[in-house]
mmCIF file of C-alpha atoms in Angstrom:
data_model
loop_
_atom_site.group_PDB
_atom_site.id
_atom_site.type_symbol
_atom_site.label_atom_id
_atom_site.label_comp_id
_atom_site.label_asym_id
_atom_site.label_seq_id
_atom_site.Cartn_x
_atom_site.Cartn_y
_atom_site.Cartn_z
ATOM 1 C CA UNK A 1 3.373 7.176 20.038
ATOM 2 C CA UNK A 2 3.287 3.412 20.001
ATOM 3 C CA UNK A 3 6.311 1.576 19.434
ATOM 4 C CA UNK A 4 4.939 -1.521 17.230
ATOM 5 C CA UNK A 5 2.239 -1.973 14.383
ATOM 6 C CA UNK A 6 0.403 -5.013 16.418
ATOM 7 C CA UNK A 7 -0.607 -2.314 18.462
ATOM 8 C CA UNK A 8 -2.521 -0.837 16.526
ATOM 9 C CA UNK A 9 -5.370 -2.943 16.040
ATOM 10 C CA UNK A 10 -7.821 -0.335 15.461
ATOM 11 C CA UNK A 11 -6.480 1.908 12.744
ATOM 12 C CA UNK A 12 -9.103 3.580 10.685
ATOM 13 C CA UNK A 13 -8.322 6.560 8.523
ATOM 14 C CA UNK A 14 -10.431 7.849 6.631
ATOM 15 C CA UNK A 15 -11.286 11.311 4.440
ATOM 16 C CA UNK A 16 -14.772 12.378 2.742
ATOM 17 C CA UNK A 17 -13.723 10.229 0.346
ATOM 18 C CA UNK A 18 -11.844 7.113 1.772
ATOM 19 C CA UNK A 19 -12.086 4.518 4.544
ATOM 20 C CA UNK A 20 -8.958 2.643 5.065
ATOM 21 C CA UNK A 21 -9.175 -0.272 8.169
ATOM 22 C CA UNK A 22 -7.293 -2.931 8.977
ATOM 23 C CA UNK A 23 -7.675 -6.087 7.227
ATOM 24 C CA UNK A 24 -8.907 -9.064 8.498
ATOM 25 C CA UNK A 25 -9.483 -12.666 7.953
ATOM 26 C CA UNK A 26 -13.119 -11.880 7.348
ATOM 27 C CA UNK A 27 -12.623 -9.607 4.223
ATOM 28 C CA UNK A 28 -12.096 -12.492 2.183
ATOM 29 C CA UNK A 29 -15.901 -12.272 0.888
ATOM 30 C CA UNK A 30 -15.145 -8.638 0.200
ATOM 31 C CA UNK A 31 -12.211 -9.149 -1.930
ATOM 32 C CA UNK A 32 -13.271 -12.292 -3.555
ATOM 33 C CA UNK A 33 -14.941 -10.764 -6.700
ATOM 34 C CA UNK A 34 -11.459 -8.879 -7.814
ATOM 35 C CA UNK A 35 -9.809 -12.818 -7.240
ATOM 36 C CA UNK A 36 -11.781 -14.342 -9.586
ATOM 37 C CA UNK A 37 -12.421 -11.377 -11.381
ATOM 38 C CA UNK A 38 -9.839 -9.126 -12.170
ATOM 39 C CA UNK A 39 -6.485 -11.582 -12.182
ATOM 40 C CA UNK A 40 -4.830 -9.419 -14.264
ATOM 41 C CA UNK A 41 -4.389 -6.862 -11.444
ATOM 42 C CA UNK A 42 -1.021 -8.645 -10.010
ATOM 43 C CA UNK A 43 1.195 -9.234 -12.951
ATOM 44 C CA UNK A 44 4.087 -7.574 -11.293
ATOM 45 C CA UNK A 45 3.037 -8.959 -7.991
ATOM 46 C CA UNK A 46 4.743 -12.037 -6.481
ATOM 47 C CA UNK A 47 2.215 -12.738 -3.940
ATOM 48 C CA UNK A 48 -0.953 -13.098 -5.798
ATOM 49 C CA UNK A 49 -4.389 -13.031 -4.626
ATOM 50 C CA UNK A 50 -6.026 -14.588 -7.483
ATOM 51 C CA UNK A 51 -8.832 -17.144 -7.395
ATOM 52 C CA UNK A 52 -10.181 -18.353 -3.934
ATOM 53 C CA UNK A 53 -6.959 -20.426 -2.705
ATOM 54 C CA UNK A 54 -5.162 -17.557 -3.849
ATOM 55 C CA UNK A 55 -6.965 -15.029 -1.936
ATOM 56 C CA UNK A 56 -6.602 -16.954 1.355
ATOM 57 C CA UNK A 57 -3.097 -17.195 1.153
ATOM 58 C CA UNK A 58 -2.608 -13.716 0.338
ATOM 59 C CA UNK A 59 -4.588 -12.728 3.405
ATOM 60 C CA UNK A 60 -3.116 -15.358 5.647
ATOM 61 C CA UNK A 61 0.365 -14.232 5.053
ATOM 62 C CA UNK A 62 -0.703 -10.560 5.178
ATOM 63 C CA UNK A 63 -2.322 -11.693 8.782
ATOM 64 C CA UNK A 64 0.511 -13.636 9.943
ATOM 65 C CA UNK A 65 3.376 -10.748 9.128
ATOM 66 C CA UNK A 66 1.047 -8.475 10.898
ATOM 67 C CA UNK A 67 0.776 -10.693 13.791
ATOM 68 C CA UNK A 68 4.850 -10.909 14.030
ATOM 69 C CA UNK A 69 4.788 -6.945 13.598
ATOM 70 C CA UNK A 70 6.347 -6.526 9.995
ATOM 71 C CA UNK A 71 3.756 -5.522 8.359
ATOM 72 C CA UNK A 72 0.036 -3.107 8.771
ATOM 73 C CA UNK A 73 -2.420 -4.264 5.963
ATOM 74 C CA UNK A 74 -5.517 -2.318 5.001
ATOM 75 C CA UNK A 75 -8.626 -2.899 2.798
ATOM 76 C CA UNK A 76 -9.986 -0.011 1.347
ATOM 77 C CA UNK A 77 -13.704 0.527 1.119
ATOM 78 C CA UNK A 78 -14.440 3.649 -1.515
ATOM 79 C CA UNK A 79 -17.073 5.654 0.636
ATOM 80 C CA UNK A 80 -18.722 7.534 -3.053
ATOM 81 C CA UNK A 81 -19.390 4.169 -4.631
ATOM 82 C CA UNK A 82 -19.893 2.382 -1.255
ATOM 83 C CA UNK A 83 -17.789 -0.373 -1.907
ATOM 84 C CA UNK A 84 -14.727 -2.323 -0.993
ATOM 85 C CA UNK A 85 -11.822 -1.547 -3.458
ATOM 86 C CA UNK A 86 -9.191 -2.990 -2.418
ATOM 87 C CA UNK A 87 -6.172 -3.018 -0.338
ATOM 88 C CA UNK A 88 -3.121 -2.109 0.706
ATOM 89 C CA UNK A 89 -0.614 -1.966 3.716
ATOM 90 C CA UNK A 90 2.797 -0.331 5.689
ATOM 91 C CA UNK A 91 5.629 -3.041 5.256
ATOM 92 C CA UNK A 92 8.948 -3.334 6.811
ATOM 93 C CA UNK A 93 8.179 -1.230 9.738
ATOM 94 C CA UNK A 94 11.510 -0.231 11.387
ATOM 95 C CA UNK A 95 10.699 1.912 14.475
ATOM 96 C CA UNK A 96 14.280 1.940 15.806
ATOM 97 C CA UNK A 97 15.507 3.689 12.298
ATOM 98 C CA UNK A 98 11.967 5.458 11.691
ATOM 99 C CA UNK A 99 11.540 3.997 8.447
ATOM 100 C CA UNK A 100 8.479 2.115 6.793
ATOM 101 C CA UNK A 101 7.683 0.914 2.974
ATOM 102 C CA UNK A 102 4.204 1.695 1.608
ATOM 103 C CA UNK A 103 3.049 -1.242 -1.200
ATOM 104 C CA UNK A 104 0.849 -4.363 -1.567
ATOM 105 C CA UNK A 105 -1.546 -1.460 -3.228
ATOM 106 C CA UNK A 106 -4.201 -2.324 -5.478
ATOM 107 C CA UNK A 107 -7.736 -1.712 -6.746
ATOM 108 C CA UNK A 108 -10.344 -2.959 -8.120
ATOM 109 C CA UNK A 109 -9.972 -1.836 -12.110
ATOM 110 C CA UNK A 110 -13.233 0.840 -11.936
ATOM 111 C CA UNK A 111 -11.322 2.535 -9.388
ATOM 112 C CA UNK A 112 -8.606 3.636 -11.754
ATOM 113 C CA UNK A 113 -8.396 6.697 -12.599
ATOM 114 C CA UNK A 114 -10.929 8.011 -9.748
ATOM 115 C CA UNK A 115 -8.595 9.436 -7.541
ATOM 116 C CA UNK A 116 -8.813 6.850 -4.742
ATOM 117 C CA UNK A 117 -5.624 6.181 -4.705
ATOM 118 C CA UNK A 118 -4.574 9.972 -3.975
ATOM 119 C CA UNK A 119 -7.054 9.832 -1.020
ATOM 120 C CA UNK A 120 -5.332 6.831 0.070
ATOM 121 C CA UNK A 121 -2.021 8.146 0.092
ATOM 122 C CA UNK A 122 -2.756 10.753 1.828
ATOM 123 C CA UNK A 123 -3.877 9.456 4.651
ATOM 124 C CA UNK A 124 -0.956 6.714 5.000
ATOM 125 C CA UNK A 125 1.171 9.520 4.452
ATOM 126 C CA UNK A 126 0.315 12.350 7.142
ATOM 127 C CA UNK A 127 -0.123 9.019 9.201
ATOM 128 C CA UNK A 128 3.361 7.402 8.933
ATOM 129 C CA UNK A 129 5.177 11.107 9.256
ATOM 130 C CA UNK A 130 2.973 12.434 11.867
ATOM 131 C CA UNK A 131 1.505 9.986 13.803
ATOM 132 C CA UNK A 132 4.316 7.457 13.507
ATOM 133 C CA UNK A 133 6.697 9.923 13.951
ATOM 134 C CA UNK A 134 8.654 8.170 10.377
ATOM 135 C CA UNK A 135 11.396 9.694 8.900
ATOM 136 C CA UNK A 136 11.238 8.192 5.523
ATOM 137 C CA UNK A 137 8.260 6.185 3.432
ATOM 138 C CA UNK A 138 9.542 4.744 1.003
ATOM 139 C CA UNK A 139 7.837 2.953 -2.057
ATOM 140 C CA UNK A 140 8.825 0.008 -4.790
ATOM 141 C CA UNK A 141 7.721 -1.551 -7.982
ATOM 142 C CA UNK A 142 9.158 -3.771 -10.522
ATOM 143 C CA UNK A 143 10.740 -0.975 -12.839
ATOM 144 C CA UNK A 144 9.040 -1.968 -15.898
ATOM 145 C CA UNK A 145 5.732 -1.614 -13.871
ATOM 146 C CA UNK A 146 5.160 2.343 -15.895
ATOM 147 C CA UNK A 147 1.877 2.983 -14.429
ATOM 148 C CA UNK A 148 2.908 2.492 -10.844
ATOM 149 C CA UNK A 149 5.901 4.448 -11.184
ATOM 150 C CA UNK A 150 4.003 7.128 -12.654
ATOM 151 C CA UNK A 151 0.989 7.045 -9.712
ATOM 152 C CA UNK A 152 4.289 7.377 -7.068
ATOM 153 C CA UNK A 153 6.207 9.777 -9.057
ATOM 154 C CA UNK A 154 2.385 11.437 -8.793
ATOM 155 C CA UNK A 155 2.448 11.877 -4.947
ATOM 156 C CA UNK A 156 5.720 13.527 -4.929
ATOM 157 C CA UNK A 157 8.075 10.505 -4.599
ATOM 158 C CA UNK A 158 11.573 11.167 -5.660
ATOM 159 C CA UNK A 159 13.477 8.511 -6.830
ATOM 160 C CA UNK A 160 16.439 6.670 -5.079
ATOM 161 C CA UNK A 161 17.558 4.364 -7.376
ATOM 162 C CA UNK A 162 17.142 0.683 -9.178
ATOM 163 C CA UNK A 163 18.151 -2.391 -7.335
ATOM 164 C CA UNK A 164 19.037 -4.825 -10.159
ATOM 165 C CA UNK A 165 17.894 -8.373 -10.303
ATOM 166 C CA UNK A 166 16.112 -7.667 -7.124
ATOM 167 C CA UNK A 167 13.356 -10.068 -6.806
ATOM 168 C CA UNK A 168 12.144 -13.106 -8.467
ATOM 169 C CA UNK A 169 8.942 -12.742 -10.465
ATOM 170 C CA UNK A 170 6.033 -15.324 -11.490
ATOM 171 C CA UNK A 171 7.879 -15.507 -14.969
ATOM 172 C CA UNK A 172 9.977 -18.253 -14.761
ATOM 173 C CA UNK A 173 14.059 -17.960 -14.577
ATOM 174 C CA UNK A 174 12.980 -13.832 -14.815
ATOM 175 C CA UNK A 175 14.134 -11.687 -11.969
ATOM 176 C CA UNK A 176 13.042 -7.857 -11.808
ATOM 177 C CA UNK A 177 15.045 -4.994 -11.276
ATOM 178 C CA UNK A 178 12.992 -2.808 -8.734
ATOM 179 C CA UNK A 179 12.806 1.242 -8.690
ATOM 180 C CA UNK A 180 13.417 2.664 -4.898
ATOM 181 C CA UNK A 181 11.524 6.078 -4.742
ATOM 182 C CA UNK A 182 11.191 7.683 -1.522
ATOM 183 C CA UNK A 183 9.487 10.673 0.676
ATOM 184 C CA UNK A 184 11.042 11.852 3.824
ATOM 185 C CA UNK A 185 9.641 13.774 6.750
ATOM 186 C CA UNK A 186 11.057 17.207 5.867
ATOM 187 C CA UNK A 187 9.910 17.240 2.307
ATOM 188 C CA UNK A 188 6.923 15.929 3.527
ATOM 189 C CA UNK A 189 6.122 18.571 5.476
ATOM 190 C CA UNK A 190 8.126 21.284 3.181
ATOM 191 C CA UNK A 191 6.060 20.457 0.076
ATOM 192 C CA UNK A 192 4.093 17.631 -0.529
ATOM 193 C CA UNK A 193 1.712 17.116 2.020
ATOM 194 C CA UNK A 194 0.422 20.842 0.625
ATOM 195 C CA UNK A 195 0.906 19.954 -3.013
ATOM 196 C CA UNK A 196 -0.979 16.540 -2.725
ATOM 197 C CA UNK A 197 -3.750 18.084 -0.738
ATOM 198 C CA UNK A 198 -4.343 20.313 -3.986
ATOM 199 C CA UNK A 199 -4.755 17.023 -5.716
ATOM 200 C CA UNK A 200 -7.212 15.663 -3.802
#
């Protein structure tokens, strides 16, 4: 096992269904149509990759926390419609304490509802536990953010908790209270891996 994300420069997972690589400065063309065309996509996101200054920021900063080893981002390219969906990434990679978060995930809006994201999972999933050798994955949204929570509770996420007044968001003086929902490696292998593979 490697000890540090920058090491891993050429991740690809990938399913019948699914191509996840990493992301790089040159996917800006392939995410550009969901920044100018589906802005409504990051309303709970602080970082948002809408319109074309938008976009490069997003992917700069993505790049950059990559670079110093805190993050692993991904763009997603949806092998039955043959197209780039979107993207997604490990964050807050702790080797020493075997932990990682799993965020920064969205899509395109026609890929709602498809089961992409499932796919996706998956294959972050068996990756973090069993080729990262992680003891816990663990997931957050903005806790009025329903449809994410229900897409995580989905997977077989169990839910830690809600950090109050956690983050700032794009509203103004409004700060979010964040849900904490989690996986770890025994119920990963226990139960879910199984019981999301029947989902797929």
């Amino acid at each position: 096992m490697q000890s540090s994300p920058e090491k891993f420069p050429s991740i690809i997972l990938e399913d019948e269904r699914v191509l996840l690589r990493a992301l790089e400065e040159n996917d800006y063309e392939n995410l550009l149509p969901f920044a100018m065309n589906e802005k409504g996509l990051w309303f709970y996101s602080l970082v948002r990759p809408e319109g074309e200054d938008g976009l490069k920021r997003y992917i700069n900063i993505a790049l950059n926390e990559k670079a110093a080893g805190k993050e692993f981002p991904f763009i997603v390219f949806d092998k039955k419609a043959n197209e780039y969906a979107g993207s997604t990434r490990f964050y807050d990679i702790n080797f020493p304490y075997k932990t990682v978060q799993l965020g920064y995930t969205w899509y395109g809006k026609k890929f709602h509802g498809t089961g992409l994201n499932k796919h996706c999972k998956f294959l972050l999933l068996q990756f973090a536990f069993e080729k990262l050798g992680m003891e816990r994955v663990e997931f957050r949204a903005d806790a009025r953010n329903e449809r994410s929570i229900a897409a995580m509770k989905s997977l077989g996420c169990k839910v830690d908790g809600i950090l109050r007044s956690n983050m700032p968001t794009m509203e103004g003086d409004v700060r979010r209270d964040s849900i904490v929902l989690s996986i770890l490696r025994k119920e990963w292998f226990d139960a879910v891996k199984e019981q999301l593979k029947k989902k797929l």
